[in-house]
Coordinates of N, CA and C in Angstrom, one line a residue:
X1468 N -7.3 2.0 12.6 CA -6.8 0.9 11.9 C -6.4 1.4 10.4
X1469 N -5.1 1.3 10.1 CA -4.8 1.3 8.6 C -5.9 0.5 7.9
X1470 N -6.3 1.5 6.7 CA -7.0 1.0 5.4 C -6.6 1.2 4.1
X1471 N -5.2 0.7 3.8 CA -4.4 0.9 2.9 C -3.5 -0.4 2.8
X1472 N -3.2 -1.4 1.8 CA -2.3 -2.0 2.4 C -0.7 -1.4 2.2
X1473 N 0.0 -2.5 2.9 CA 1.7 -1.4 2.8 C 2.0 -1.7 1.2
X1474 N 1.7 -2.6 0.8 CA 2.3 -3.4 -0.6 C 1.5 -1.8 -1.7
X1475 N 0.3 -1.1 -1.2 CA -0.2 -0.2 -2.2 C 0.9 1.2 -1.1
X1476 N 0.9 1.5 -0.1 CA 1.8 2.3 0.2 C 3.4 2.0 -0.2
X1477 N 4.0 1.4 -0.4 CA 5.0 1.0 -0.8 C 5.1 1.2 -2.3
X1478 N 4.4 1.1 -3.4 CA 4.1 1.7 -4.5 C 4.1 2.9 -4.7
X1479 N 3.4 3.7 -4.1 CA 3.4 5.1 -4.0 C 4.9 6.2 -3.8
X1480 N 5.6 5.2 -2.5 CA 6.6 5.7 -2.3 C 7.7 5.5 -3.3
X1481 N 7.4 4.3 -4.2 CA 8.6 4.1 -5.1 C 8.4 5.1 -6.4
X1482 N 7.0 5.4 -6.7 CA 6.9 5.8 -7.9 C 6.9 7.6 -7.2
X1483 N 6.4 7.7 -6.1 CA 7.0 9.4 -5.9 C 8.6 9.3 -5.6
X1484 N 8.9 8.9 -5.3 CA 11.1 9.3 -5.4 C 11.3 8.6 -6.9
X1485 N 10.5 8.2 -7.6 CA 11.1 8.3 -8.6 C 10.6 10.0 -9.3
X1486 N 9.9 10.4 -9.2 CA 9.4 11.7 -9.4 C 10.4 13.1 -8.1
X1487 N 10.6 12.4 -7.1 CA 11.4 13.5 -6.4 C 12.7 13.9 -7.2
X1488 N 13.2 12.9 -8.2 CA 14.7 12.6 -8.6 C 14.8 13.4 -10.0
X1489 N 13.7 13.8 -10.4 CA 13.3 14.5 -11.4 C 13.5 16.3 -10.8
X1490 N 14.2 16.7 -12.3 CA 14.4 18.3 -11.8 C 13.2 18.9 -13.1
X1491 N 13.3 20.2 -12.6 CA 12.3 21.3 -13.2 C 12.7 21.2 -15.2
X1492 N 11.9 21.1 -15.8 CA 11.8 20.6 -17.3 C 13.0 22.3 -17.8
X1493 N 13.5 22.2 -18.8 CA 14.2 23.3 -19.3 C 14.3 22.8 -20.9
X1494 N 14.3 24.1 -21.3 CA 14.4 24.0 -22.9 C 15.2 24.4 -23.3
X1495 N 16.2 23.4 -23.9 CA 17.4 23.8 -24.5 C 17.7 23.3 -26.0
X1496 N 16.2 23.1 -26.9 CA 16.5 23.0 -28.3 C 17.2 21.8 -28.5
X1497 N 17.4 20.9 -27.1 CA 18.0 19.2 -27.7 C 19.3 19.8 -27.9
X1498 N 20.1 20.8 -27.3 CA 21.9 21.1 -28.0 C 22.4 19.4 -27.4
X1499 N 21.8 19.0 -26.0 CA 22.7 17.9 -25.6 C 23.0 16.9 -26.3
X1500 N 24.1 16.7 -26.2 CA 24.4 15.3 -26.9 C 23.6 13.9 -26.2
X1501 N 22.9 13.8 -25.1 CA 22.4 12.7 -24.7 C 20.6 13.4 -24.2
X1502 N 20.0 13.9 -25.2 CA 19.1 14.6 -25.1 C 17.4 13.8 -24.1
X1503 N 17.6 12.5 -25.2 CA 17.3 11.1 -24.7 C 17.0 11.3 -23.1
X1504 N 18.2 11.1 -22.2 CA 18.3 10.8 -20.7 C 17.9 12.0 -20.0
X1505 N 18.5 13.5 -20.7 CA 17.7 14.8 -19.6 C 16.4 14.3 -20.3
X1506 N 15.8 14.2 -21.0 CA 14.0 14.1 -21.2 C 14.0 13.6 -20.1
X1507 N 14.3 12.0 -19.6 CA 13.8 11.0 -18.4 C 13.7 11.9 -17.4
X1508 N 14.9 12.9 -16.7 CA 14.9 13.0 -15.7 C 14.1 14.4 -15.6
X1509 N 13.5 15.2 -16.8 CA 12.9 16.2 -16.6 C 11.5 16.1 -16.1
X1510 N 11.2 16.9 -15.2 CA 10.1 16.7 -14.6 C 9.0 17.3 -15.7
X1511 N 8.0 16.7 -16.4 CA 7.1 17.6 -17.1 C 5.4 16.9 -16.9
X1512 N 4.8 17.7 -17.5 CA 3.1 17.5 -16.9 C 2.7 16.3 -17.3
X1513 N 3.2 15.7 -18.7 CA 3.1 14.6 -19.2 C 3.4 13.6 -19.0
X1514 N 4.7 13.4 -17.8 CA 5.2 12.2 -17.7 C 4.8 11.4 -17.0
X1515 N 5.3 9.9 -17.5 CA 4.2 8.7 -17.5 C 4.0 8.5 -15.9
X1516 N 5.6 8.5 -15.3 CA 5.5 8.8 -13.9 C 4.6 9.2 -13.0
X1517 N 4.3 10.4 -13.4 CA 3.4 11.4 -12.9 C 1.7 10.7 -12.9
X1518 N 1.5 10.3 -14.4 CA 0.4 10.3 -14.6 C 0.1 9.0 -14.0
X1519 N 0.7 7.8 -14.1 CA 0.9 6.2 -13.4 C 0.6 6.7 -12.0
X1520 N 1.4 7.5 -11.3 CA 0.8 7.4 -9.9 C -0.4 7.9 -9.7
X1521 N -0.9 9.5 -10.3 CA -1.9 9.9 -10.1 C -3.3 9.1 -10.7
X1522 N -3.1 8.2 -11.7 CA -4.2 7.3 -12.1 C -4.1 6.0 -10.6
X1523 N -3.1 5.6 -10.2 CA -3.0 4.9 -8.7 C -3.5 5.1 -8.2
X1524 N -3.9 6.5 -7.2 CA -3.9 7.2 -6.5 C -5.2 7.2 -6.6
X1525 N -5.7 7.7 -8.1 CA -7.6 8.1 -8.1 C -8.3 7.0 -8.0
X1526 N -7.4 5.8 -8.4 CA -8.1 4.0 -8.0 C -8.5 3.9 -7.1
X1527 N -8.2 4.2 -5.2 CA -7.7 4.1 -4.5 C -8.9 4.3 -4.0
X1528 N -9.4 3.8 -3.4 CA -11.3 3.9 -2.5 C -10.9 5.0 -1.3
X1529 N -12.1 5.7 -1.2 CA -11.5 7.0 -0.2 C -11.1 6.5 0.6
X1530 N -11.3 5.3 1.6 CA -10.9 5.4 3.0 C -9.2 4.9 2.6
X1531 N -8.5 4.6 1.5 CA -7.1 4.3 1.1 C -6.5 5.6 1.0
X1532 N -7.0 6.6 0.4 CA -6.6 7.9 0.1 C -6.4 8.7 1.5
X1533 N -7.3 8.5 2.4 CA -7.4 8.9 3.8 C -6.7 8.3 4.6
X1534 N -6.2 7.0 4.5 CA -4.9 6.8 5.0 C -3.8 7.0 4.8
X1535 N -3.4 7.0 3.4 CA -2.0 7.8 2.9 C -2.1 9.3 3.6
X1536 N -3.0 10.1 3.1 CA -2.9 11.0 4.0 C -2.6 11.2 5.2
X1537 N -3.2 10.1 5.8 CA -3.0 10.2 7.3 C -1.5 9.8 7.8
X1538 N -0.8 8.9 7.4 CA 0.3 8.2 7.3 C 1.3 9.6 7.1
X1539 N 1.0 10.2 5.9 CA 1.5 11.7 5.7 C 1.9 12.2 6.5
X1540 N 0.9 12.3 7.6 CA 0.5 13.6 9.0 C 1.4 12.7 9.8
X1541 N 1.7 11.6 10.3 CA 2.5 11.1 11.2 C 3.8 10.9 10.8
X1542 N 3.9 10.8 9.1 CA 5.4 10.7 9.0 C 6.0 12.2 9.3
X1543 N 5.2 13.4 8.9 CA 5.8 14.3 8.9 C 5.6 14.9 10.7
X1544 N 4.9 14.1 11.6 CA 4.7 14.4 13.0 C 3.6 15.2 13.6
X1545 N 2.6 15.0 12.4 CA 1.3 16.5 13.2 C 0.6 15.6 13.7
X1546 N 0.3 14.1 13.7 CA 0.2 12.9 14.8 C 1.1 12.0 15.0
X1547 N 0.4 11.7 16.3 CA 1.4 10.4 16.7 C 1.3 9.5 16.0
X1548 N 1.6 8.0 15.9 CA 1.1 6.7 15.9 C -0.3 6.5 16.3
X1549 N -0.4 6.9 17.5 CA -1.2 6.2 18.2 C -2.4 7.2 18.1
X1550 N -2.6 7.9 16.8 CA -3.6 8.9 16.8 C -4.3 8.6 15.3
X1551 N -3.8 7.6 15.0 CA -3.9 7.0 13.6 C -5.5 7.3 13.4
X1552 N -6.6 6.9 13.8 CA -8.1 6.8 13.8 C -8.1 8.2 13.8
X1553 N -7.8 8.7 14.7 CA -8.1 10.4 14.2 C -7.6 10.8 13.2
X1554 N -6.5 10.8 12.8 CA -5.7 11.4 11.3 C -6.6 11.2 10.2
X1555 N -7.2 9.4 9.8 CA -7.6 9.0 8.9 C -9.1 10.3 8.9
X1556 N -10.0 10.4 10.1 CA -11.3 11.0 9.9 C -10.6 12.4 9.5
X1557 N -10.0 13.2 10.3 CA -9.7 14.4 10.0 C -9.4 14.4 8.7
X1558 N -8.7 13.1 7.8 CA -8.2 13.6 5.9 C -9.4 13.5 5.5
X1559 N -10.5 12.2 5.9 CA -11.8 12.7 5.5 C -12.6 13.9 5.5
X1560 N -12.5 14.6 6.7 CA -13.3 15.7 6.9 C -12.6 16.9 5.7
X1561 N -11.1 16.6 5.9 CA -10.7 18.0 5.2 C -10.2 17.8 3.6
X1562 N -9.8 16.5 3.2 CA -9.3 16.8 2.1 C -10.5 15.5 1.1
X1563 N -11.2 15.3 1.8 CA -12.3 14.0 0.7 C -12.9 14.7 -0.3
X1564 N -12.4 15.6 -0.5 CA -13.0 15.8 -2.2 C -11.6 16.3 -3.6
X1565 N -10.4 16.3 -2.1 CA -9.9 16.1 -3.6 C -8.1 15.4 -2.7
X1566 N -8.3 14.7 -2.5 CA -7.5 13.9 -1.8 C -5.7 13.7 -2.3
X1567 N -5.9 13.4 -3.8 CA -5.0 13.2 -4.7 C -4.1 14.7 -5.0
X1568 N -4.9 15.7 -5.6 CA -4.1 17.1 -5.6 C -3.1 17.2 -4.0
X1569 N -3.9 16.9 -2.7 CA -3.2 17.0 -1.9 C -1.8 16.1 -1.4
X1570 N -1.9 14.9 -1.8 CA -1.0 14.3 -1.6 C 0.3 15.0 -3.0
X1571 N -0.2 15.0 -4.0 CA 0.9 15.1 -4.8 C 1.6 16.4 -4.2
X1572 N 0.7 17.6 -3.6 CA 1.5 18.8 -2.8 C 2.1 19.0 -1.8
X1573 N 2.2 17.3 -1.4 CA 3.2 17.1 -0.1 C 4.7 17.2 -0.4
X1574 N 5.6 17.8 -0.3 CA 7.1 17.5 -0.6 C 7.6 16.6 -0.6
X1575 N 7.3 16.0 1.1 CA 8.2 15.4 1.6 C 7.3 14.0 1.3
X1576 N 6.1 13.8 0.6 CA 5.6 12.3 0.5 C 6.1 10.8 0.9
X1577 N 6.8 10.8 -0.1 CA 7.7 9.4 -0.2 C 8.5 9.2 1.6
X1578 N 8.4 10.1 1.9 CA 9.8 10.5 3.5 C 8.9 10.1 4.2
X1579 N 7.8 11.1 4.2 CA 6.6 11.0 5.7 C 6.0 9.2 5.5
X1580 N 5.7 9.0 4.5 CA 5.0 7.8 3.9 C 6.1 6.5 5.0
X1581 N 7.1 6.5 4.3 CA 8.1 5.9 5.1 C 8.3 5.9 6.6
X1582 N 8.9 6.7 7.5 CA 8.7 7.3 8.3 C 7.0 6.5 9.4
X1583 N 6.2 6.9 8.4 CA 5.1 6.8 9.3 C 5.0 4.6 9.4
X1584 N 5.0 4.7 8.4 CA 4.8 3.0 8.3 C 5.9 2.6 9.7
X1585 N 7.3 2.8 9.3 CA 8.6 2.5 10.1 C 7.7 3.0 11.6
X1586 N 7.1 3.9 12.4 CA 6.9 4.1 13.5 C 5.7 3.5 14.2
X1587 N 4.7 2.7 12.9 CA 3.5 2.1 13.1 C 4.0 0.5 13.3
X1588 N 5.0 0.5 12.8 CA 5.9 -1.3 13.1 C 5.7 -1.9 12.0
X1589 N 5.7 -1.3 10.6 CA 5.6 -2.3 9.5 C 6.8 -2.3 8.6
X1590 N 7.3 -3.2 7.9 CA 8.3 -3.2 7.5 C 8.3 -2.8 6.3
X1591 N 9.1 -1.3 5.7 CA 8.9 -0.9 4.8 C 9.9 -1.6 3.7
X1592 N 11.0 -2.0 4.2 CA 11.7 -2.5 2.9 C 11.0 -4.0 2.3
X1593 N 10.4 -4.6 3.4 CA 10.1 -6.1 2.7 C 8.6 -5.5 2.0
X1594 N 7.9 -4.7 2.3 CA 6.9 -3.7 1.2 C 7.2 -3.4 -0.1
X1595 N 8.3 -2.5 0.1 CA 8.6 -2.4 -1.5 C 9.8 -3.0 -2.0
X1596 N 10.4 -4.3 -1.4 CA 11.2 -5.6 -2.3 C 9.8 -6.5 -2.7
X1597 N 8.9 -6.4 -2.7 CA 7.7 -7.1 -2.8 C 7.5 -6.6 -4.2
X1598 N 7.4 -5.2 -4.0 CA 6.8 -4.3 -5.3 C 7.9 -4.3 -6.4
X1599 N 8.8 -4.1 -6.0 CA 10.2 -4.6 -7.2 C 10.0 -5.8 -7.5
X1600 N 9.8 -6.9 -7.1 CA 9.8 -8.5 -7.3 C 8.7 -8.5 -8.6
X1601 N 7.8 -8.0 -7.9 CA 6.9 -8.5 -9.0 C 6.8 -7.5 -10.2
X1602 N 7.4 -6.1 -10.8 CA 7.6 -5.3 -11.5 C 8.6 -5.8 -12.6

């Protein structure tokens, strides 16, 4: 059984593509004329993005963190659906001490996250028009 709800998965996935959209930080001394907007889109250690999800994330009671991960493993296909209960123990067994580093070292997060919900039968767009509504 999921122990996550989609409305906190749906968060995750919005605030990681907003981090996927972000490119590698470069220092160019501000020559740009719109210096301002490359900051937003630069990816750096400090940004609020970064740190908003990762403070999410450490909120998140283990057995929530073990199901993002697990949701992970089906979006990207190392389980089925129907293997959900196993997924969730096996992120227990392997990643419960540091759960968060691992999720953020997924690539494809936001993709599998999606993906997995869509193949479990939950509706991911009315998830995160939910999370936009109230933001």
């Amino acid at each position: 059984m999921l122990e996550v709800t989609t409305d906190k998965v749906a968060h995750v996935i919005l605030r990681a593509r907003e981090l996927d959209v972000k490119t590698a930080a470069w220092d160019d001394d501000a020559d740009s004329d719109d210096a301002t907007s490359d900051a937003i889109l630069e990816d750096r250690p400090d940004d609020a993005t970064r740190q908003e999800l990762r403070e999410f994330l450490d909120s998140l009671n283990e057995d929530e963190q073990a199901s993002l991960i697990a949701l992970a493993w089906i979006g990207r296909g190392t389980y089925a659906p129907g293997e959900l209960d196993e997924a969730i123990a096996t992120a227990k067994a392997e990643h419960g001490n540091n759960p968060v580093n691992y999720l953020f070292g997924l690539p494809l997060l936001p993709d599998y996250l999606e993906d997995a919900l869509d193949q479990l039968g939950f509706s991911v767009e009315e998830a995160e028009e939910g999370i936009v509504r109230r933001t």
